[in-house]
Tab-separated table of C-alpha atoms in Angstrom:
chain	number	residue	atom	x	y	z
A	1	UNK	CA	28.098	5.565	-0.138
A	2	UNK	CA	25.731	5.797	2.850
A	3	UNK	CA	24.559	2.463	4.266
A	4	UNK	CA	21.279	1.749	6.061
A	5	UNK	CA	20.517	-1.569	7.740
A	6	UNK	CA	16.830	-2.478	7.695
A	7	UNK	CA	15.632	-5.218	10.023
A	8	UNK	CA	12.491	-7.311	9.535
A	9	UNK	CA	12.012	-9.888	12.271
A	10	UNK	CA	15.163	-12.010	12.421
A	11	UNK	CA	16.233	-10.945	8.922
A	12	UNK	CA	17.907	-7.789	7.743
A	13	UNK	CA	18.986	-6.098	4.514
A	14	UNK	CA	21.398	-3.329	3.575
A	15	UNK	CA	20.730	-0.396	1.254
A	16	UNK	CA	22.873	2.259	-0.361
A	17	UNK	CA	20.972	5.446	0.481
A	18	UNK	CA	22.716	7.392	-2.285
A	19	UNK	CA	21.322	5.143	-5.026
A	20	UNK	CA	18.473	3.312	-3.278
A	21	UNK	CA	19.976	0.009	-4.389
A	22	UNK	CA	20.224	-3.060	-2.196
A	23	UNK	CA	23.753	-4.164	-1.268
A	24	UNK	CA	24.419	-7.862	-0.699
A	25	UNK	CA	25.645	-8.744	2.773
A	26	UNK	CA	28.729	-10.881	3.300
A	27	UNK	CA	26.660	-13.797	4.654
A	28	UNK	CA	24.407	-13.744	1.577
A	29	UNK	CA	27.394	-13.580	-0.767
A	30	UNK	CA	29.069	-16.568	0.845
A	31	UNK	CA	25.791	-18.489	0.891
A	32	UNK	CA	25.217	-17.950	-2.832
A	33	UNK	CA	28.778	-18.301	-4.069
A	34	UNK	CA	30.480	-20.881	-1.867
A	35	UNK	CA	29.719	-24.573	-2.524
A	36	UNK	CA	28.675	-26.399	0.653
A	37	UNK	CA	28.440	-30.127	-0.103
A	38	UNK	CA	28.047	-30.901	3.599
A	39	UNK	CA	24.600	-29.288	3.432
A	40	UNK	CA	23.405	-32.162	1.244
A	41	UNK	CA	24.176	-34.668	4.003
A	42	UNK	CA	22.757	-32.319	6.616
A	43	UNK	CA	19.469	-31.957	4.725
A	44	UNK	CA	19.078	-35.731	4.438
A	45	UNK	CA	19.956	-36.334	8.083
A	46	UNK	CA	17.739	-33.517	9.339
A	47	UNK	CA	14.772	-34.769	7.306
A	48	UNK	CA	15.203	-38.337	8.574
A	49	UNK	CA	15.612	-37.155	12.182
A	50	UNK	CA	12.452	-35.060	11.932
A	51	UNK	CA	10.459	-38.009	10.603
A	52	UNK	CA	11.684	-40.328	13.378
A	53	UNK	CA	11.235	-37.761	16.156
A	54	UNK	CA	7.678	-36.957	15.037
A	55	UNK	CA	6.624	-40.435	13.854
A	56	UNK	CA	3.462	-40.743	15.942
A	57	UNK	CA	2.155	-37.270	15.100
A	58	UNK	CA	2.924	-37.690	11.395
A	59	UNK	CA	1.118	-41.043	11.225
A	60	UNK	CA	-2.147	-39.318	12.166
A	61	UNK	CA	-2.000	-36.948	9.182
A	62	UNK	CA	-3.301	-37.526	5.640
A	63	UNK	CA	-0.574	-38.693	3.268
A	64	UNK	CA	-0.239	-35.395	1.401
A	65	UNK	CA	-0.040	-33.392	4.631
A	66	UNK	CA	2.444	-35.881	6.109
A	67	UNK	CA	4.721	-35.470	3.081
A	68	UNK	CA	4.522	-31.698	3.330
A	69	UNK	CA	5.501	-31.756	7.012
A	70	UNK	CA	8.438	-34.129	6.414
A	71	UNK	CA	9.747	-32.048	3.517
A	72	UNK	CA	9.653	-28.934	5.694
A	73	UNK	CA	11.033	-30.594	8.810
A	74	UNK	CA	14.643	-29.625	8.165
A	75	UNK	CA	13.663	-25.968	7.948
A	76	UNK	CA	12.026	-26.119	11.371
A	77	UNK	CA	15.274	-27.489	12.769
A	78	UNK	CA	17.342	-24.858	10.942
A	79	UNK	CA	15.112	-22.014	12.097
A	80	UNK	CA	15.179	-23.246	15.701
A	81	UNK	CA	18.989	-23.338	15.640
A	82	UNK	CA	19.106	-19.855	14.093
A	83	UNK	CA	16.750	-18.485	16.745
A	84	UNK	CA	18.887	-20.011	19.504
A	85	UNK	CA	22.038	-18.534	18.016
A	86	UNK	CA	20.431	-15.106	17.668
A	87	UNK	CA	19.303	-15.145	21.307
A	88	UNK	CA	22.774	-16.124	22.519
A	89	UNK	CA	24.311	-13.335	20.406
A	90	UNK	CA	22.003	-10.769	22.020
A	91	UNK	CA	22.733	-12.069	25.514
A	92	UNK	CA	26.488	-11.896	24.833
A	93	UNK	CA	26.084	-8.332	23.571
A	94	UNK	CA	24.327	-7.332	26.784
A	95	UNK	CA	26.915	-9.087	28.948
A	96	UNK	CA	29.708	-7.192	27.187
A	97	UNK	CA	27.833	-3.965	27.966
A	98	UNK	CA	27.817	-4.941	31.650
A	99	UNK	CA	24.082	-5.547	31.848
A	100	UNK	CA	22.328	-8.141	33.974
A	101	UNK	CA	20.500	-10.714	31.893
A	102	UNK	CA	17.723	-13.220	32.435
A	103	UNK	CA	18.759	-16.499	30.854
A	104	UNK	CA	16.086	-18.471	28.958
A	105	UNK	CA	15.700	-22.141	29.843
A	106	UNK	CA	18.187	-24.337	28.039
A	107	UNK	CA	20.736	-21.598	27.363
A	108	UNK	CA	22.415	-21.458	30.771
A	109	UNK	CA	25.475	-23.397	29.599
A	110	UNK	CA	26.049	-21.162	26.587
A	111	UNK	CA	25.845	-17.997	28.696
A	112	UNK	CA	28.247	-19.401	31.302
A	113	UNK	CA	30.669	-20.208	28.492
A	114	UNK	CA	30.398	-16.668	27.111
A	115	UNK	CA	31.087	-15.211	30.557
A	116	UNK	CA	34.110	-17.490	30.917
A	117	UNK	CA	35.509	-16.258	27.613
A	118	UNK	CA	35.018	-12.606	28.588
A	119	UNK	CA	36.687	-13.157	31.959
A	120	UNK	CA	39.531	-15.454	30.961
A	121	UNK	CA	40.680	-13.196	28.115
A	122	UNK	CA	40.038	-10.043	30.186
A	123	UNK	CA	38.119	-8.671	27.219
A	124	UNK	CA	37.647	-4.947	26.687
A	125	UNK	CA	35.101	-4.258	23.951
A	126	UNK	CA	35.825	-1.628	21.297
A	127	UNK	CA	32.941	-2.160	18.824
A	128	UNK	CA	29.940	-4.473	19.227
A	129	UNK	CA	27.448	-5.420	16.482
A	130	UNK	CA	28.840	-2.778	14.126
A	131	UNK	CA	28.005	-2.394	10.441
A	132	UNK	CA	31.093	-2.341	8.222
A	133	UNK	CA	31.299	-1.902	4.457
A	134	UNK	CA	33.537	-1.489	1.454
A	135	UNK	CA	32.628	1.250	-0.986
A	136	UNK	CA	35.188	0.063	-3.535
A	137	UNK	CA	34.172	-3.623	-3.495
A	138	UNK	CA	30.513	-3.059	-2.580
A	139	UNK	CA	29.981	-5.482	0.259
A	140	UNK	CA	28.562	-4.902	3.722
A	141	UNK	CA	27.963	-6.828	6.922
A	142	UNK	CA	27.571	-6.667	10.697
A	143	UNK	CA	30.507	-7.857	12.755
A	144	UNK	CA	29.958	-9.350	16.204
A	145	UNK	CA	32.835	-7.904	18.152
A	146	UNK	CA	36.123	-6.000	18.008
A	147	UNK	CA	37.871	-6.140	21.363
A	148	UNK	CA	41.240	-5.862	23.085
A	149	UNK	CA	42.242	-9.067	24.866
A	150	UNK	CA	45.143	-10.682	26.669
A	151	UNK	CA	46.648	-13.615	24.771
A	152	UNK	CA	48.634	-16.506	26.266
A	153	UNK	CA	52.379	-15.992	26.482
A	154	UNK	CA	53.134	-18.864	24.123
A	155	UNK	CA	55.381	-19.145	21.033
A	156	UNK	CA	52.493	-19.738	18.620
A	157	UNK	CA	51.079	-16.290	19.454
A	158	UNK	CA	54.340	-14.318	19.372
A	159	UNK	CA	53.609	-13.065	15.832
A	160	UNK	CA	50.459	-11.243	16.996
A	161	UNK	CA	51.252	-7.603	17.904
A	162	UNK	CA	50.615	-6.361	21.445
A	163	UNK	CA	50.271	-2.851	22.828
A	164	UNK	CA	52.056	-1.413	25.849
A	165	UNK	CA	49.530	-3.125	28.149
A	166	UNK	CA	50.214	-6.494	26.501
A	167	UNK	CA	46.857	-6.534	24.726
A	168	UNK	CA	46.019	-7.487	21.156
A	169	UNK	CA	43.038	-6.260	19.170
A	170	UNK	CA	40.888	-9.047	17.752
A	171	UNK	CA	37.909	-9.310	15.425
A	172	UNK	CA	35.655	-12.039	16.851
A	173	UNK	CA	32.574	-13.921	15.706
A	174	UNK	CA	30.284	-15.946	18.006
A	175	UNK	CA	29.299	-19.420	16.790
A	176	UNK	CA	26.873	-21.761	18.578
A	177	UNK	CA	26.413	-24.647	16.130
A	178	UNK	CA	27.289	-28.213	17.104
A	179	UNK	CA	30.064	-28.546	14.529
A	180	UNK	CA	32.375	-25.791	15.754
A	181	UNK	CA	34.427	-23.378	13.668
A	182	UNK	CA	34.755	-24.145	9.953
A	183	UNK	CA	37.230	-22.520	7.575
A	184	UNK	CA	34.460	-20.640	5.787
A	185	UNK	CA	34.159	-18.415	8.868
A	186	UNK	CA	37.424	-16.856	7.668
A	187	UNK	CA	35.633	-15.920	4.432
A	188	UNK	CA	33.086	-14.121	6.597
A	189	UNK	CA	35.557	-12.211	8.765
A	190	UNK	CA	38.087	-11.336	6.035
A	191	UNK	CA	35.729	-8.917	4.223
A	192	UNK	CA	34.851	-7.370	7.574
A	193	UNK	CA	38.530	-6.902	8.391
A	194	UNK	CA	39.340	-5.382	4.997
A	195	UNK	CA	36.290	-3.147	4.771
A	196	UNK	CA	36.994	0.558	4.515
A	197	UNK	CA	34.389	1.937	6.894
A	198	UNK	CA	32.594	1.219	10.177
A	199	UNK	CA	29.292	2.786	11.241
A	200	UNK	CA	29.089	3.873	14.889
A	201	UNK	CA	25.804	3.416	16.842
A	202	UNK	CA	24.883	7.075	16.309
A	203	UNK	CA	25.363	6.825	12.547
A	204	UNK	CA	28.816	8.422	12.301
A	205	UNK	CA	31.081	6.702	9.785
A	206	UNK	CA	34.742	6.152	10.650
A	207	UNK	CA	37.650	4.379	8.990
A	208	UNK	CA	37.669	0.663	9.701
A	209	UNK	CA	39.928	0.054	12.715
A	210	UNK	CA	42.919	-2.208	12.188
A	211	UNK	CA	42.924	-5.486	14.091
A	212	UNK	CA	45.837	-7.744	15.005
A	213	UNK	CA	44.057	-11.060	14.486
A	214	UNK	CA	40.686	-12.700	13.825
A	215	UNK	CA	39.034	-15.577	15.673
A	216	UNK	CA	35.840	-17.570	15.967
A	217	UNK	CA	34.422	-18.251	19.431
A	218	UNK	CA	32.550	-21.543	19.563
A	219	UNK	CA	30.198	-21.485	22.535
A	220	UNK	CA	29.061	-24.856	23.907
A	221	UNK	CA	27.018	-25.829	26.939
A	222	UNK	CA	30.187	-27.167	28.599
A	223	UNK	CA	32.746	-24.528	27.596
A	224	UNK	CA	34.123	-22.699	24.587
A	225	UNK	CA	36.880	-22.728	21.973
A	226	UNK	CA	38.551	-19.591	20.647
A	227	UNK	CA	39.989	-20.540	17.254
A	228	UNK	CA	42.287	-18.165	15.314
A	229	UNK	CA	41.403	-17.645	11.645
A	230	UNK	CA	43.569	-16.684	8.690
A	231	UNK	CA	41.862	-13.539	7.434
A	232	UNK	CA	44.781	-12.001	5.570
A	233	UNK	CA	44.752	-10.391	2.154
A	234	UNK	CA	44.904	-13.766	0.365
A	235	UNK	CA	41.739	-14.898	2.154
A	236	UNK	CA	40.060	-11.623	1.302
A	237	UNK	CA	40.959	-12.143	-2.354
A	238	UNK	CA	39.375	-15.597	-2.146
A	239	UNK	CA	36.209	-13.984	-0.794
A	240	UNK	CA	36.157	-11.635	-3.782
A	241	UNK	CA	36.281	-14.708	-6.064
A	242	UNK	CA	33.320	-16.155	-4.136
A	243	UNK	CA	31.552	-12.824	-4.597
A	244	UNK	CA	32.007	-13.119	-8.374
A	245	UNK	CA	30.687	-16.689	-8.354
A	246	UNK	CA	27.621	-15.468	-6.443
A	247	UNK	CA	27.101	-12.776	-9.093
A	248	UNK	CA	27.350	-15.367	-11.867
A	249	UNK	CA	24.940	-17.762	-10.153
A	250	UNK	CA	22.449	-14.970	-9.580
A	251	UNK	CA	22.558	-14.048	-13.273
A	252	UNK	CA	22.362	-17.520	-14.809
A	253	UNK	CA	18.654	-17.203	-15.602
A	254	UNK	CA	19.419	-14.112	-17.666
A	255	UNK	CA	21.656	-16.145	-19.991
A	256	UNK	CA	18.655	-17.994	-21.454
A	257	UNK	CA	16.640	-16.186	-24.089
A	258	UNK	CA	13.079	-16.623	-25.323
A	259	UNK	CA	12.195	-19.496	-27.634
A	260	UNK	CA	13.198	-18.876	-31.267
A	261	UNK	CA	10.196	-18.717	-33.574
A	262	UNK	CA	10.733	-20.770	-36.790
A	263	UNK	CA	10.746	-18.686	-39.970
A	264	UNK	CA	8.422	-21.049	-41.856
A	265	UNK	CA	5.615	-23.474	-41.044
A	266	UNK	CA	6.353	-27.209	-40.875
A	267	UNK	CA	5.891	-29.132	-44.168
A	268	UNK	CA	4.888	-32.325	-42.342
A	269	UNK	CA	1.664	-33.456	-40.694
A	270	UNK	CA	1.116	-36.419	-38.394
A	271	UNK	CA	-1.074	-39.264	-39.611
A	272	UNK	CA	-2.574	-42.274	-37.841
A	273	UNK	CA	-0.495	-45.425	-37.395
A	274	UNK	CA	-0.249	-47.531	-40.529
A	275	UNK	CA	-0.388	-44.594	-42.912
A	276	UNK	CA	2.029	-44.402	-45.792
A	277	UNK	CA	5.242	-42.532	-45.359
A	278	UNK	CA	8.377	-43.029	-43.248
A	279	UNK	CA	7.814	-43.082	-39.441
A	280	UNK	CA	4.133	-42.464	-39.911
A	281	UNK	CA	4.845	-39.036	-41.399
A	282	UNK	CA	3.212	-37.906	-44.612
A	283	UNK	CA	4.727	-35.109	-46.706
């Protein structure tokens, strides 16, 4: 299986070049197959916040246009957050490469936090923004970072292997949302960790490197958290269940057939109220 990543604006898709078929990415699979009840509350809160924040402007619009803007308000907020996260990801990628960056207004705190993480863990990048995939399980995705780092000399980290230089190899994912690191991030990193192949920048495909641990890095304006994640084989198996749920959900419409045509015409005709016959029906 040969994988190609095609980017359109802020979105991207993956294709199997041997068959021409589209391959679902890990993020899409989790989005379609993993229930997220918190999104219901988020949608309500985001819609209400948009209406309050834009009250004066909305009041000047016709009713139908006002309703349309309110209904779409949560998507504006979501897209703004996604754009911010994407920009921070790109800045972090350039910082890891040792480049100088110009920081957009409002993102200074996030970039300082990223630099602190890189310095305080003495990070040495191995793979950045690399496409990984499983030919056997047919899933693909783009990981943020595989890197060798120094971990604290504390009992809770003694189980993580270290090389002769005292470093451990981690699979990391940047997160910039307000809520921090949720457990479903493990369902994102587990399929990356247990993929079979990694695509190098030049297109060469290599075996997926082994990592010693996985973690989410929550960047905030005032600092960061590096949270370890359980991305073992059990978590990967859970992801494969989610993948099957996503397949089922995607195929639900195919379970409904066309309307069945009756074999004979109806023997009843409707009559006006008061006509003879039960329920106004006349044989």
